[in-house]
Short mmCIF file of C-alpha atoms in Angstrom, two decimals:
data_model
loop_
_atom_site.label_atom_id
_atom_site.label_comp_id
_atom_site.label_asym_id
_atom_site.label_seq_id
_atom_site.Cartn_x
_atom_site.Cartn_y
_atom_site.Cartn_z
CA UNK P 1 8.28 -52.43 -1.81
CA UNK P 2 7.59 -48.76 -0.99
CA UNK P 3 9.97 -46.02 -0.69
CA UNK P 4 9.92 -44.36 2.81
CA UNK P 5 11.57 -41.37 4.55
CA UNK P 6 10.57 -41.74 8.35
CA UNK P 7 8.15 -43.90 7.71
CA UNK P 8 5.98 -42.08 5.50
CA UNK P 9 5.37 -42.93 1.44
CA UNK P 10 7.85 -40.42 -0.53
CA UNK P 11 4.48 -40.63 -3.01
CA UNK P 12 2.97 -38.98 -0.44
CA UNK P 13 5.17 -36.57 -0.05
CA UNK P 14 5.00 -35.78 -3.18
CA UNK P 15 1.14 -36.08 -3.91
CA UNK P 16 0.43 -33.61 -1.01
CA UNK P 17 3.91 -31.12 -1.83
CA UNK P 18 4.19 -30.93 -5.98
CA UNK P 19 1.53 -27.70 -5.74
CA UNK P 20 4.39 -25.99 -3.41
CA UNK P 21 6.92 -26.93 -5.81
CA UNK P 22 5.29 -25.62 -8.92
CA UNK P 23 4.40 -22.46 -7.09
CA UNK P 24 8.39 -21.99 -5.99
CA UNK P 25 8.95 -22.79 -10.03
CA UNK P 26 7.07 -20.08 -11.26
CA UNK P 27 8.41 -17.60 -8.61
CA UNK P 28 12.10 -18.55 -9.30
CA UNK P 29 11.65 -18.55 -13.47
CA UNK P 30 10.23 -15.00 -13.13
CA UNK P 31 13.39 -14.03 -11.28
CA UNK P 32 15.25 -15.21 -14.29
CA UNK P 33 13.36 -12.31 -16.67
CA UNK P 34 14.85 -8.74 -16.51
CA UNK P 35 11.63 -6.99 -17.77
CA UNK P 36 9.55 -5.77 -14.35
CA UNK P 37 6.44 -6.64 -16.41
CA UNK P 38 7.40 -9.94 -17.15
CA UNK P 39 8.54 -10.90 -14.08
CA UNK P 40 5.88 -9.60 -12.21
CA UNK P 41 2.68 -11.83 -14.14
CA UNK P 42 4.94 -14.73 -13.72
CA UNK P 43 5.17 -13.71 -10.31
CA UNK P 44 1.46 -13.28 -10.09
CA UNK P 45 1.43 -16.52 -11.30
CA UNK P 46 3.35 -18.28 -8.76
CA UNK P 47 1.50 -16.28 -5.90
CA UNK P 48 -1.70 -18.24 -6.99
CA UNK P 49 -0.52 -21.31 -7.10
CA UNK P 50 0.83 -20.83 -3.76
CA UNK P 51 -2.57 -19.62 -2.44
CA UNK P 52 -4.22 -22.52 -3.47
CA UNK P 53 -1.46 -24.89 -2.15
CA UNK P 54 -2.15 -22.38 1.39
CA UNK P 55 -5.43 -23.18 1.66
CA UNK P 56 -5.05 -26.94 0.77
CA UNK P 57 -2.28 -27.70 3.28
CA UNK P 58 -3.56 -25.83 5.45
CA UNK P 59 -0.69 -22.72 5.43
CA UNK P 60 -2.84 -20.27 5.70
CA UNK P 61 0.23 -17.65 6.30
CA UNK P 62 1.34 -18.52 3.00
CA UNK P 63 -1.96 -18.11 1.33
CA UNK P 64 -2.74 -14.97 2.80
CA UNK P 65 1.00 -13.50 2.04
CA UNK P 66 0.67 -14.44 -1.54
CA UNK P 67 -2.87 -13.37 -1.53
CA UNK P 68 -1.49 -9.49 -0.54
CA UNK P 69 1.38 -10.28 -3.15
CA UNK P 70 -0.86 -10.86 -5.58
CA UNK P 71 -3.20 -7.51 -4.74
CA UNK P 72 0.57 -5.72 -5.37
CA UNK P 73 1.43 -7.10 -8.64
CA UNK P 74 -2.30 -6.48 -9.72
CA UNK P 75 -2.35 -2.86 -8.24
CA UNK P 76 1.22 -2.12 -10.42
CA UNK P 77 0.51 -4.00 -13.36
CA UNK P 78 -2.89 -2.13 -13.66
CA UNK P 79 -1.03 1.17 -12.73
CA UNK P 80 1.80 0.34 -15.83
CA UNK P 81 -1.25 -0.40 -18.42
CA UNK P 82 -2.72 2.80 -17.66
CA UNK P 83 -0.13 4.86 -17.60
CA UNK P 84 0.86 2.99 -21.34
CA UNK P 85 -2.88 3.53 -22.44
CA UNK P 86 -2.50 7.38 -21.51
CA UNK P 87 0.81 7.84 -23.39
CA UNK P 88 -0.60 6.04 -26.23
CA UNK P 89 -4.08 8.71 -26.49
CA UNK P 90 -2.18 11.64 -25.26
CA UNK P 91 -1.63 13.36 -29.02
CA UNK P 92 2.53 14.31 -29.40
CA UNK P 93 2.77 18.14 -28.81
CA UNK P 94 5.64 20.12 -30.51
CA UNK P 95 7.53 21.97 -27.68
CA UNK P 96 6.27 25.69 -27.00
CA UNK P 97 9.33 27.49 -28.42
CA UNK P 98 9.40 25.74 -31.38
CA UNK P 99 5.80 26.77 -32.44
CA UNK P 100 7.15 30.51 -31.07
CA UNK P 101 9.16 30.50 -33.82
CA UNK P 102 7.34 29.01 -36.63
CA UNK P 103 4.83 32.22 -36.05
CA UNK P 104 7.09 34.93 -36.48
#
């Protein structure tokens, strides 16, 4: 005897919806993460998933809306690991007035 909700298989609910709800996983565990970097790749994460599971159903609103998602978390998160890589070659200056001071 098979389960049924309206006279379809609750397996096939399931088989055609568990992408969606591992997509919505990822999305709300990155919520749960108070570091923007974090969050964001988990994000990023999600927003795949969810492209895929666009394309399969076919949603394609929801693939192409995580698909521009996805361009913004890639377009900050390669913004933030530039910005570190600078900060990390720039060499640590001593401030102007201090070396004023030192030459007198």
């Amino acid at each position: 005897m098979e389960l049924s909700i309206l006279g379809v298989s609750f397996l096939d609910i399931l088989k055609n919806e568990w992408l969606g709800i591992i997509a919505s996983a990822f999305i709300l565990i990155s919520f749960l993460f108070s570091n923007q970097i974090i969050t964001r790749m988990i994000n990023a994460v999600g927003c795949v998933v969810f492209v895929v599971y666009g394309f399969l159903l076919p949603a394609y609103s929801t693939a192409f809306m995580n698909a521009a998602l996805l361009v913004v978390h890639a377009v900050f998160l390669i913004k933030y690991i530039i910005k570190k890589r600078k900060e990390k070659k720039a060499p640590t200056e001593e401030p102007k007035e201090e070396n004023e001071e030192n030459r007198e």
